[in-house]
Coordinates of C-alpha atoms in Angstrom, one line a residue:
M30 CA 22.2 6.5 29.4
L31 CA 25.1 5.3 27.1
T32 CA 24.2 5.6 23.5
A33 CA 25.6 3.5 20.6
D34 CA 27.8 6.4 19.5
D35 CA 29.1 6.9 23.0
Y36 CA 30.0 3.2 23.3
V37 CA 31.9 3.4 20.0
L38 CA 33.9 6.4 21.1
Q39 CA 34.8 4.8 24.4
L40 CA 36.0 1.8 22.5
A41 CA 38.2 4.0 20.4
V42 CA 39.7 5.6 23.5
D43 CA 40.3 2.2 25.2
H44 CA 42.2 0.8 22.2
G45 CA 44.3 3.9 21.6
L46 CA 42.6 5.2 18.5
L47 CA 41.6 8.4 20.3
R48 CA 43.1 10.4 23.2
P49 CA 40.7 11.2 26.1
E50 CA 41.3 14.9 25.8
Q51 CA 40.4 14.8 22.1
L52 CA 37.1 13.1 23.0
A53 CA 36.4 15.6 25.8
A54 CA 37.0 18.5 23.4
A55 CA 34.7 17.0 20.8
R56 CA 32.0 16.5 23.4
R57 CA 32.3 20.2 24.5
R58 CA 31.8 21.3 20.9
E59 CA 28.8 19.0 20.5
T60 CA 27.2 20.4 23.7
L61 CA 27.8 24.0 22.4
N62 CA 26.3 23.2 19.0
T63 CA 23.1 21.8 20.6
S64 CA 22.7 24.5 23.2
P65 CA 19.2 26.3 23.3
G66 CA 20.7 29.5 21.9
S67 CA 22.4 28.0 18.9
G68 CA 19.3 27.2 16.7
S69 CA 19.4 23.9 14.9
A70 CA 21.5 21.0 16.3
G71 CA 25.0 20.7 14.9
P72 CA 27.3 17.7 14.3
R73 CA 27.7 15.0 16.9
A74 CA 31.1 14.3 18.7
R75 CA 31.8 11.3 16.4
E76 CA 31.1 13.3 13.3
I77 CA 33.4 16.1 14.5
L78 CA 36.3 13.7 15.2
L79 CA 35.9 12.0 11.8
A80 CA 35.6 15.3 9.9
E81 CA 38.8 16.7 11.5
G82 CA 40.7 13.5 10.9
R83 CA 41.4 12.8 14.6
L84 CA 39.7 9.4 14.2
D85 CA 40.8 7.1 11.4
Q86 CA 37.7 5.6 9.7
R87 CA 39.3 2.4 8.5
A88 CA 40.9 1.6 11.8
L89 CA 37.7 2.4 13.7
A90 CA 35.6 0.2 11.4
Q91 CA 38.1 -2.7 11.8
L92 CA 38.0 -2.3 15.6
L93 CA 34.2 -2.3 15.6
A94 CA 34.1 -5.4 13.4
A95 CA 36.5 -7.2 15.8
E96 CA 34.6 -6.1 18.9
S97 CA 31.1 -7.1 17.5
G98 CA 32.2 -10.4 16.1
T99 CA 31.3 -9.4 12.5
T100 CA 33.4 -8.9 9.4
F101 CA 35.0 -5.8 7.9
V102 CA 34.1 -5.2 4.2
E103 CA 35.3 -2.8 1.5
L104 CA 32.5 -1.6 -0.8
G105 CA 34.6 -0.2 -3.6
G106 CA 34.3 -3.0 -6.1
I107 CA 31.1 -4.6 -4.8
R108 CA 28.2 -5.7 -7.1
V109 CA 24.6 -5.6 -5.9
A110 CA 21.5 -7.1 -7.5
G111 CA 18.6 -4.8 -8.1
V112 CA 16.2 -6.9 -5.9
T113 CA 18.6 -6.3 -3.0
L114 CA 18.6 -2.5 -3.5
G115 CA 14.8 -2.6 -3.7
M116 CA 14.5 -4.1 -0.2
V117 CA 15.6 -0.9 1.5
P118 CA 14.7 2.6 0.0
R119 CA 17.3 5.4 -0.3
P120 CA 15.9 7.6 2.5
L121 CA 16.5 4.9 5.0
V122 CA 20.0 3.9 3.9
S123 CA 21.1 7.6 3.9
R124 CA 19.5 8.4 7.2
H125 CA 21.0 5.4 9.1
K126 CA 24.4 5.0 7.2
I127 CA 23.7 1.4 6.0
F128 CA 24.0 -0.3 2.7
P129 CA 22.3 -3.6 1.6
I130 CA 24.8 -6.1 0.1
E131 CA 23.0 -9.3 -0.7
K132 CA 20.3 -11.8 0.3
T133 CA 22.1 -14.8 1.8
P134 CA 21.1 -18.4 1.0
E135 CA 19.7 -18.6 4.5
G136 CA 17.3 -15.8 3.7
A137 CA 19.0 -13.0 5.7
L138 CA 19.8 -9.6 4.3
K139 CA 23.5 -8.8 4.6
V140 CA 24.0 -5.1 5.4
A141 CA 27.1 -3.0 5.7
V142 CA 26.8 -0.7 8.8
A143 CA 29.0 2.0 10.3
N144 CA 27.9 1.1 13.8
P145 CA 27.1 -2.6 14.5
F146 CA 26.1 -1.7 18.1
D147 CA 23.1 0.4 17.0
I148 CA 20.7 -2.5 17.8
E149 CA 17.6 -0.3 17.5
T150 CA 18.3 0.5 13.9
L151 CA 19.1 -3.1 13.1
D152 CA 15.9 -4.3 14.7
S153 CA 13.8 -1.7 12.8
L154 CA 15.5 -2.6 9.6
A155 CA 14.7 -6.4 10.1
H156 CA 11.1 -5.5 10.7
F157 CA 11.0 -3.3 7.5
A158 CA 12.7 -5.8 5.3
G159 CA 10.8 -8.8 6.7
C160 CA 13.9 -10.9 7.2
P161 CA 16.8 -11.3 9.6
I162 CA 19.7 -8.9 9.2
E163 CA 23.3 -10.0 9.0
P164 CA 25.5 -7.0 9.7
C165 CA 29.1 -6.4 8.6
V166 CA 31.1 -3.2 9.1
A167 CA 32.3 -0.7 6.6
T168 CA 33.6 2.8 6.8
E169 CA 31.1 5.7 6.6
E170 CA 32.9 7.0 3.6
D171 CA 32.6 3.7 1.7
I172 CA 28.9 3.4 2.6
A173 CA 28.1 7.0 1.4
A174 CA 30.0 6.3 -1.9
A175 CA 28.1 3.0 -2.4
I176 CA 24.8 4.7 -1.8
D177 CA 25.5 7.4 -4.4
R178 CA 26.8 4.8 -6.9
F179 CA 24.0 2.3 -6.6
Y180 CA 20.9 4.4 -5.6
G181 CA 22.0 7.2 -7.8
T182 CA 22.8 6.9 -11.5
E183 CA 26.2 6.6 -13.3
A184 CA 25.7 8.8 -16.3
A185 CA 28.2 7.1 -18.7
N186 CA 26.7 3.7 -18.2
L187 CA 23.1 4.9 -18.6
D188 CA 24.0 6.9 -21.7
D189 CA 25.4 3.7 -23.2
V190 CA 22.2 1.8 -22.2
L191 CA 20.0 4.4 -23.9
A192 CA 22.0 4.3 -27.0
G193 CA 21.9 0.5 -27.1
C194 CA 18.2 0.4 -26.5
A195 CA 17.6 3.0 -29.3
E196 CA 19.6 0.9 -31.8
T197 CA 18.5 -2.6 -30.8
G198 CA 15.2 -2.2 -29.0
D199 CA 16.6 -4.4 -26.2
A200 CA 13.8 -5.8 -24.0
G201 CA 16.0 -7.2 -21.4
G202 CA 14.8 -10.8 -21.8
I203 CA 11.2 -10.2 -20.7
G204 CA 8.6 -12.1 -22.7
P205 CA 5.0 -11.3 -23.5
E206 CA 2.0 -11.1 -21.2
G207 CA 1.7 -14.2 -19.0
R208 CA 5.5 -14.5 -18.5
T209 CA 6.2 -14.4 -14.8
I210 CA 9.2 -12.3 -13.7
E211 CA 11.1 -13.7 -10.8
A212 CA 12.4 -11.1 -8.4
G213 CA 16.2 -11.0 -8.7
E214 CA 16.2 -12.8 -12.1
E215 CA 18.2 -9.9 -13.7
G216 CA 21.8 -10.9 -14.1
E217 CA 25.0 -8.9 -13.4
G218 CA 25.4 -8.1 -17.1
D219 CA 21.9 -6.7 -17.5
A220 CA 21.5 -3.0 -18.4
P221 CA 21.2 -0.6 -15.5
I222 CA 17.9 0.7 -16.9
I223 CA 16.5 -2.8 -16.4
K224 CA 17.8 -3.0 -12.8
L225 CA 16.4 0.5 -12.1
V226 CA 12.9 -0.4 -13.3
H227 CA 12.9 -3.7 -11.4
S228 CA 14.1 -1.9 -8.3
L229 CA 11.3 0.6 -8.5
I230 CA 8.7 -2.2 -8.6
L231 CA 10.3 -4.2 -5.8
D232 CA 10.8 -1.2 -3.6
A233 CA 7.0 -0.4 -4.0
I234 CA 6.2 -4.0 -3.0
R235 CA 8.4 -3.9 0.0
R236 CA 6.8 -0.7 1.1
R237 CA 3.3 -2.3 0.8
A238 CA 2.3 0.2 -2.0
S239 CA -1.0 -0.3 -3.9
D240 CA 0.0 1.9 -6.8
I241 CA 3.1 3.2 -8.5
H242 CA 2.7 6.6 -10.3
L243 CA 5.3 7.8 -12.8
E244 CA 4.3 11.3 -13.8
P245 CA 6.2 13.4 -16.4
L246 CA 6.4 17.0 -15.3
A247 CA 8.2 19.9 -17.1
R248 CA 11.5 19.6 -15.4
R249 CA 11.4 16.2 -13.6
L250 CA 9.9 12.7 -13.7
R251 CA 7.9 12.4 -10.5
L252 CA 7.7 9.0 -8.8
R253 CA 5.0 8.4 -6.2
Y254 CA 3.8 5.3 -4.3
R255 CA 0.3 5.1 -2.9
I256 CA 0.7 3.5 0.6
D257 CA -2.3 3.0 2.8
G258 CA -4.3 5.2 0.5
V259 CA -2.0 8.2 0.6
L260 CA 0.4 9.2 -2.2
L261 CA 4.0 9.4 -1.0
E262 CA 6.7 11.0 -3.2
V263 CA 10.0 9.1 -3.3
E264 CA 13.3 9.8 -4.9
N265 CA 12.6 10.8 -8.5
P266 CA 14.5 9.1 -11.4
P267 CA 16.4 11.4 -13.7
K268 CA 14.2 13.3 -16.2
R269 CA 16.4 12.2 -19.1
L270 CA 15.6 8.6 -18.4
Q271 CA 11.8 9.2 -18.8
S272 CA 11.5 7.6 -22.3
A273 CA 13.7 4.6 -21.4
I274 CA 11.8 3.9 -18.2
V275 CA 8.4 4.1 -19.9
S276 CA 9.5 2.0 -22.8
R277 CA 10.8 -0.7 -20.4
L278 CA 7.5 -0.8 -18.5
K279 CA 5.6 -1.0 -21.8
I280 CA 7.7 -3.9 -23.0
M281 CA 7.2 -5.7 -19.7
A282 CA 3.5 -5.2 -19.9
N283 CA 3.4 -6.3 -23.6
I284 CA 2.0 -3.1 -25.0
S285 CA 3.2 -1.1 -28.0
I286 CA 6.2 1.1 -27.4
A287 CA 5.6 2.7 -30.8
E288 CA 2.2 4.0 -29.9
K289 CA 2.3 7.1 -27.7
R290 CA -0.8 9.0 -28.8
I291 CA -3.5 6.9 -27.1
P292 CA -4.0 5.3 -23.7
Q293 CA -2.9 1.7 -23.4
D294 CA -3.4 -1.0 -20.8
G295 CA -1.4 -4.1 -20.0
R296 CA -0.3 -6.3 -17.1
I297 CA 2.9 -7.7 -15.6
M298 CA 3.2 -10.8 -13.4
I299 CA 6.0 -10.8 -10.8
R300 CA 7.0 -13.3 -8.1
L301 CA 8.7 -12.2 -4.9
D302 CA 9.5 -14.4 -1.9
G303 CA 7.1 -17.1 -3.1
R304 CA 4.2 -14.6 -3.6
S305 CA 2.7 -13.7 -6.9
F306 CA 1.8 -10.1 -7.8
D307 CA -0.3 -8.9 -10.7
L308 CA 0.6 -5.4 -11.9
R309 CA -2.1 -3.6 -14.0
V310 CA -0.3 -1.1 -16.2
S311 CA -2.1 2.0 -17.6
T312 CA -0.5 4.6 -19.8
L313 CA -1.9 8.1 -20.6
P314 CA -0.5 10.6 -23.0
T315 CA 0.1 14.0 -21.5
S316 CA 1.7 17.3 -22.7
Q317 CA 5.0 16.3 -21.1
G318 CA 5.0 12.6 -22.2
E319 CA 3.3 9.4 -21.1
S320 CA 2.1 9.1 -17.5
V321 CA 2.2 5.5 -16.2
V322 CA 0.3 4.0 -13.3
L323 CA 0.9 0.5 -12.1
R324 CA -1.7 -1.1 -9.7
L325 CA -0.2 -3.8 -7.5
L326 CA -2.4 -6.8 -6.6
D327 CA -1.2 -9.6 -4.3
R328 CA -2.8 -12.6 -6.0
E329 CA -2.5 -14.9 -3.0
E330 CA -3.3 -12.6 -0.1
G331 CA -6.0 -10.4 -1.7
G332 CA -8.6 -13.1 -2.0
R333 CA -8.0 -14.7 1.4
L334 CA -9.4 -11.9 3.6
G335 CA -12.3 -12.9 5.7
L336 CA -15.0 -10.7 7.3
T337 CA -13.0 -10.5 10.6
E338 CA -10.0 -8.9 8.8
L339 CA -12.1 -6.0 7.3
G340 CA -12.4 -4.1 10.6
F341 CA -16.0 -4.7 11.5
L342 CA -17.2 -4.1 15.1
P343 CA -18.8 -7.4 16.4
E344 CA -22.4 -6.2 16.0
D345 CA -21.8 -5.0 12.5
Q346 CA -20.2 -8.2 11.5
A347 CA -23.2 -10.1 12.9
R348 CA -25.5 -7.9 10.8
V349 CA -23.5 -8.6 7.6
E350 CA -23.4 -12.4 8.3
R351 CA -27.2 -12.4 8.7
L352 CA -27.5 -10.4 5.5
I353 CA -25.4 -12.7 3.3
A354 CA -27.0 -15.8 4.8
M355 CA -30.3 -15.0 3.1
P356 CA -31.3 -17.4 0.4
D357 CA -32.2 -14.7 -2.1
G358 CA -32.3 -11.0 -2.6
M359 CA -29.7 -8.4 -3.4
M360 CA -27.0 -6.9 -1.2
L361 CA -25.0 -3.9 -2.4
V362 CA -21.7 -2.4 -1.3
T363 CA -21.2 1.3 -2.1
G364 CA -18.4 3.8 -1.9
P365 CA -16.0 5.8 -4.1
T366 CA -13.3 4.2 -6.2
G367 CA -10.5 2.8 -4.0
S368 CA -12.7 2.3 -0.9
G369 CA -12.3 -1.5 -0.8
K370 CA -15.7 -2.5 -2.2
T371 CA -14.4 -5.5 -4.2
T372 CA -12.3 -6.7 -1.3
T373 CA -15.4 -6.7 0.9
L374 CA -17.3 -8.7 -1.7
Y375 CA -14.5 -11.2 -1.9
A376 CA -14.5 -11.5 1.9
C377 CA -18.3 -12.2 1.7
L378 CA -17.7 -14.9 -1.0
H379 CA -14.9 -16.4 1.1
H380 CA -17.4 -16.7 4.0
L381 CA -20.1 -18.2 1.8
N382 CA -17.8 -20.6 -0.2
H383 CA -18.9 -24.1 0.7
T384 CA -19.1 -27.2 -1.4
D385 CA -22.9 -27.3 -1.3
R386 CA -23.2 -23.9 -3.0
K387 CA -22.4 -22.8 -6.6
I388 CA -20.9 -19.3 -6.8
I389 CA -20.3 -17.5 -10.1
T390 CA -18.8 -14.0 -10.4
V391 CA -18.6 -11.6 -13.4
E392 CA -15.8 -9.0 -13.0
D393 CA -13.9 -6.4 -14.9
P394 CA -11.2 -7.5 -14.5
V395 CA -10.9 -10.6 -12.2
E396 CA -8.6 -9.1 -9.5
Y397 CA -8.0 -12.2 -7.3
Q398 CA -8.3 -15.9 -7.9
L399 CA -10.8 -17.5 -5.5
P400 CA -10.5 -21.3 -5.2
G401 CA -13.8 -23.1 -5.8
I402 CA -15.5 -20.2 -7.4
N403 CA -16.3 -19.7 -11.1
Q404 CA -15.0 -16.2 -12.1
V405 CA -15.9 -14.8 -15.5
P406 CA -14.0 -11.8 -16.9
V407 CA -15.8 -9.1 -18.9
R408 CA -14.6 -8.8 -22.5
A409 CA -16.5 -5.9 -24.0
D410 CA -14.5 -6.2 -27.3
I411 CA -16.2 -9.5 -28.1
G412 CA -19.6 -8.7 -26.6
M413 CA -19.1 -10.3 -23.2
T414 CA -20.5 -7.4 -21.1
F415 CA -21.8 -7.5 -17.6
A416 CA -25.3 -8.0 -18.8
A417 CA -24.4 -10.7 -21.4
A418 CA -22.3 -12.6 -18.8
L419 CA -25.0 -12.3 -16.2
R420 CA -27.6 -13.8 -18.6
A421 CA -25.3 -16.8 -19.3
M422 CA -24.5 -17.3 -15.7
L423 CA -28.1 -17.7 -14.7
R424 CA -28.3 -20.7 -17.0
Q425 CA -25.6 -22.3 -14.9
A426 CA -28.0 -22.6 -11.9
P427 CA -25.9 -20.8 -9.4
N428 CA -26.9 -20.2 -5.7
I429 CA -24.9 -17.0 -5.4
V430 CA -24.0 -14.5 -8.1
M431 CA -21.5 -11.6 -7.7
V432 CA -21.6 -8.8 -10.3
G433 CA -18.5 -6.6 -10.1
E434 CA -20.5 -3.4 -10.6
I435 CA -24.0 -2.3 -11.6
R436 CA -23.3 0.4 -14.3
D437 CA -26.5 0.6 -16.3
L438 CA -30.2 -0.3 -16.4
E439 CA -29.7 -3.5 -18.3
T440 CA -27.3 -5.0 -15.8
A441 CA -29.4 -3.7 -12.9
E442 CA -32.6 -5.3 -14.2
I443 CA -31.0 -8.7 -14.8
A444 CA -29.4 -8.6 -11.4
I445 CA -32.7 -7.7 -9.7
N446 CA -34.6 -10.4 -11.7
A447 CA -32.0 -12.9 -10.6
S448 CA -32.5 -11.9 -6.9
L449 CA -36.3 -12.3 -7.3
T450 CA -35.9 -15.9 -8.7
G451 CA -34.1 -17.5 -5.9
H452 CA -30.5 -16.2 -6.2
L453 CA -28.5 -14.2 -3.7
V454 CA -26.9 -11.4 -5.7
L455 CA -23.9 -9.3 -4.4
S456 CA -22.8 -6.2 -6.3
T457 CA -21.4 -2.7 -6.0
L458 CA -22.5 0.9 -6.7
H459 CA -20.9 4.3 -6.6
T460 CA -22.7 6.3 -4.0
N461 CA -21.6 8.4 -1.0
D462 CA -23.7 6.7 1.6
A463 CA -25.9 3.6 2.0
P464 CA -29.5 5.0 1.6
S465 CA -28.5 6.8 -1.6
A466 CA -28.1 3.4 -3.3
V467 CA -31.9 3.2 -3.5
T468 CA -32.3 6.6 -5.3
R469 CA -29.3 5.7 -7.6
L470 CA -31.1 2.5 -8.8
V471 CA -34.3 4.4 -9.4
D472 CA -32.3 7.1 -11.2
I473 CA -30.8 4.6 -13.7
G474 CA -34.4 3.4 -14.5
V475 CA -35.2 0.5 -12.1
K476 CA -38.8 0.6 -10.9
S477 CA -39.2 1.5 -7.3
F478 CA -41.3 -1.6 -6.5
L479 CA -38.6 -3.8 -7.9
V480 CA -36.0 -2.1 -5.7
A481 CA -38.2 -2.5 -2.6
T482 CA -38.9 -6.2 -3.3
S483 CA -35.3 -7.3 -4.1
L484 CA -33.0 -5.2 -2.0
R485 CA -32.1 -6.7 1.4
G486 CA -29.4 -4.3 2.5
V487 CA -26.7 -1.8 1.5
M488 CA -23.3 -1.3 3.1
A489 CA -21.4 1.9 2.5
Q490 CA -17.7 2.0 3.4
R491 CA -14.5 4.0 3.4
L492 CA -10.9 2.9 4.2
V493 CA -9.2 4.5 7.2
R494 CA -5.5 4.2 8.1
L495 CA -4.7 2.3 11.3
I496 CA -2.2 3.5 13.9
C497 CA 1.2 1.7 13.5
P498 CA 1.5 -0.9 16.3
E499 CA 5.3 -0.5 16.5
C500 CA 5.2 3.2 17.5
K501 CA 1.7 3.5 19.0
R502 CA 1.5 5.7 22.1
P503 CA -1.5 6.5 24.3
C504 CA -3.0 9.9 23.7
P505 CA -5.5 11.6 26.2
P506 CA -8.9 12.2 24.6
G507 CA -8.8 15.8 25.7
A508 CA -5.7 16.4 23.6
I509 CA -7.5 15.2 20.5
E510 CA -10.8 17.1 21.1
S511 CA -8.9 20.4 21.3
R512 CA -8.0 20.2 17.6
P513 CA -10.3 22.0 15.1
L514 CA -11.7 18.9 13.4
G515 CA -15.3 19.8 13.0
S516 CA -18.4 18.7 14.8
I517 CA -17.8 15.6 16.8
P518 CA -19.4 14.1 19.9
P519 CA -17.4 14.3 23.1
L520 CA -15.0 11.4 23.8
S521 CA -15.3 9.8 27.2
P522 CA -12.3 10.2 29.6
G523 CA -11.8 6.4 29.6
A524 CA -11.3 6.3 25.8
S525 CA -8.2 4.4 24.7
C526 CA -7.1 7.0 22.2
A527 CA -3.6 6.7 20.6
R528 CA -1.2 8.1 18.1
G529 CA 1.7 6.8 16.1
Q530 CA 5.0 8.5 16.7
G531 CA 6.6 7.5 13.4
C532 CA 9.2 4.7 12.9
L533 CA 10.9 2.7 10.1
S534 CA 8.0 0.2 10.1
C535 CA 5.5 2.9 9.0
L536 CA 8.0 5.0 7.1
F537 CA 7.6 7.7 9.8
T538 CA 3.9 8.3 9.0
G539 CA 2.5 6.9 12.2
Y540 CA 0.1 4.7 10.3
R541 CA 0.4 1.1 9.0
G542 CA -2.4 -0.8 7.3
R543 CA -6.1 0.1 6.8
A544 CA -9.5 -1.0 7.9
G545 CA -13.1 -0.1 6.9
L546 CA -15.6 2.4 8.2
F547 CA -19.0 1.0 7.6
E548 CA -22.7 2.1 7.4
I549 CA -25.1 -0.8 7.2
F550 CA -28.6 0.0 5.9
L551 CA -31.0 -2.9 6.4
V552 CA -34.3 -3.0 4.4
D553 CA -37.1 -4.0 6.7
A554 CA -40.9 -3.8 6.2
E555 CA -41.1 0.0 6.9
I556 CA -38.2 0.8 4.7
Q557 CA -39.7 -1.3 1.9
Q558 CA -42.9 0.7 2.1
M559 CA -41.0 4.0 1.9
I560 CA -39.0 2.8 -1.1
Y561 CA -42.2 1.7 -2.9
A562 CA -43.7 5.2 -2.2
G563 CA -40.6 6.9 -3.6
A564 CA -39.2 8.4 -0.4
A565 CA -36.1 10.5 -0.6
A566 CA -32.7 9.2 0.6
S567 CA -32.8 11.7 3.5
N568 CA -36.1 10.2 4.7
L569 CA -34.8 6.7 4.3
R570 CA -31.7 7.6 6.4
E571 CA -33.8 9.1 9.2
C572 CA -35.9 5.9 9.4
A573 CA -32.8 3.7 9.3
R574 CA -31.2 5.8 12.1
R575 CA -34.3 5.3 14.2
H576 CA -34.0 1.5 13.7
G577 CA -30.3 1.6 14.9
M578 CA -28.2 2.3 11.9
R579 CA -24.8 3.9 12.7
T580 CA -23.2 6.3 10.3
M581 CA -19.6 5.8 9.1
R582 CA -18.5 8.7 11.3
E583 CA -20.0 7.1 14.3
D584 CA -18.3 3.8 13.4
G585 CA -15.0 5.7 13.0
I586 CA -15.3 7.4 16.4
S587 CA -15.9 3.9 18.0
K588 CA -12.6 2.9 16.4
V589 CA -10.9 6.1 17.7
I590 CA -12.0 5.3 21.2
A591 CA -10.7 1.7 20.8
G592 CA -7.3 3.1 19.8
L593 CA -7.3 1.8 16.3
T594 CA -7.1 5.0 14.3
T595 CA -7.1 8.8 14.8
L596 CA -9.9 11.3 14.8
E597 CA -8.2 13.3 11.9
E598 CA -8.5 10.2 9.7
V599 CA -12.1 9.6 10.5
V600 CA -13.2 13.3 10.0
S601 CA -11.2 13.6 6.8
L602 CA -13.0 10.6 5.3
T603 CA -16.5 11.3 6.5
V604 CA -17.0 15.0 5.6
G605 CA -20.7 15.8 5.5
D606 CA -21.6 12.7 7.4
S607 CA -24.5 13.5 9.7
N608 CA -24.4 12.3 13.3

């Protein structure tokens, strides 16, 4: 099969840029370099010819531009906006010898490429960037130099920026909290440090990151993105820019750059491609400087998820819909931090949100705006705690109340009393499984008879990564079972197991997106009697299992069989889960 490189070299021979014997010699050397006895693969024929000067880069690039119907560009004096650089991360541009130039008025990304006939790379890049690609041709030398110049750091310019910031306290034109930053709003004359910080944020958004972690270490400033729940280290900014980057972020978040001894919190609003993002900024003093974490929230998309998008199996979704359709009582969602509890509550509210119902929430903080719902933020500094807000909410005659988290006895008692007086109450707890929510409520001081009377159900959950649909390949169940993954039930030969091979779309991880693993604990008459009698969580679990409750691991294995995720993911997130 003729590859894109083979086609380019044949074009060079046909147009007299290369003699056939030169190409044949380069191919022999390529074959020798990749022979089984040579160890790692060596350079390709095209790389050999270019390195030896037998193939003129500029003439080849001009030929490829003419043959592909694109334009030839020189990148020496080009200027590129930070938002454009943020659309494609450095590892991808280096690996595929491409360089983003600009976003066209038509919404396409103009990209300089060394080989315009590499359709597979262009298609993958379009999927990653989320827009059409308009290729133009440049020499490999020009592309490599542009990557180093723009994705790297020019020391002289940045030294000037640091000196200027130290003298003037330049904020780069960003106003206080509430000011929305438009992607690409930085101008050509803005300081490189401003473009660098904006690029970090925009790159994280493009990669679907949920968090940005800037961590000062002894010899470097580590930059990591949390993507699909897993921290991924990316190219680190220079250590000497640590203070400048942290100061820039603090200015954008409207928090004090002079105070470095105590933790601080702030927020940044940013708009990209018509979508608004809320960045929650947290700083923490460490021995090597201030650690900064930015949590990224998509204000539009986050509150629009319905129950069907959470990953329920049909029977589980039916159970949840019956549970939240009750006129009163309390439903709890449990799990560790970052397991998607708030998102699940929002999906429930989205399902319940009708004009004949009044819904009020109290949250710390309000993460997403839900149209038609009254959302109350906690303000502990002025006495607006969960308990205080909940008391006031009940005087507003709501049908449905959502409490962001039950943290103490006072909040728990008010929420339970609300559920006993005709309100449906939704809230969260931090427990490892669903039956443990009962003992957790009793432990914080709630009477067992109140728990038995008010609680309608508990749903425990974890978030598991989904197999990337772009590089998903079937995998025989036997191949999965042979791995040492712990105690699991045998998978049937007809299971539709799969794996991701890794591609641009998933950043070569094999996973893209997440869904929930769920354990739904329903409180029936027998469970009520056991709670009233003070039964242990293990006994409650055994009874619920007899009544048909599936564990999170069993739910996960069902999704492995359906080809949605992998067994490694399920086992790693459900350690200690009984079957």
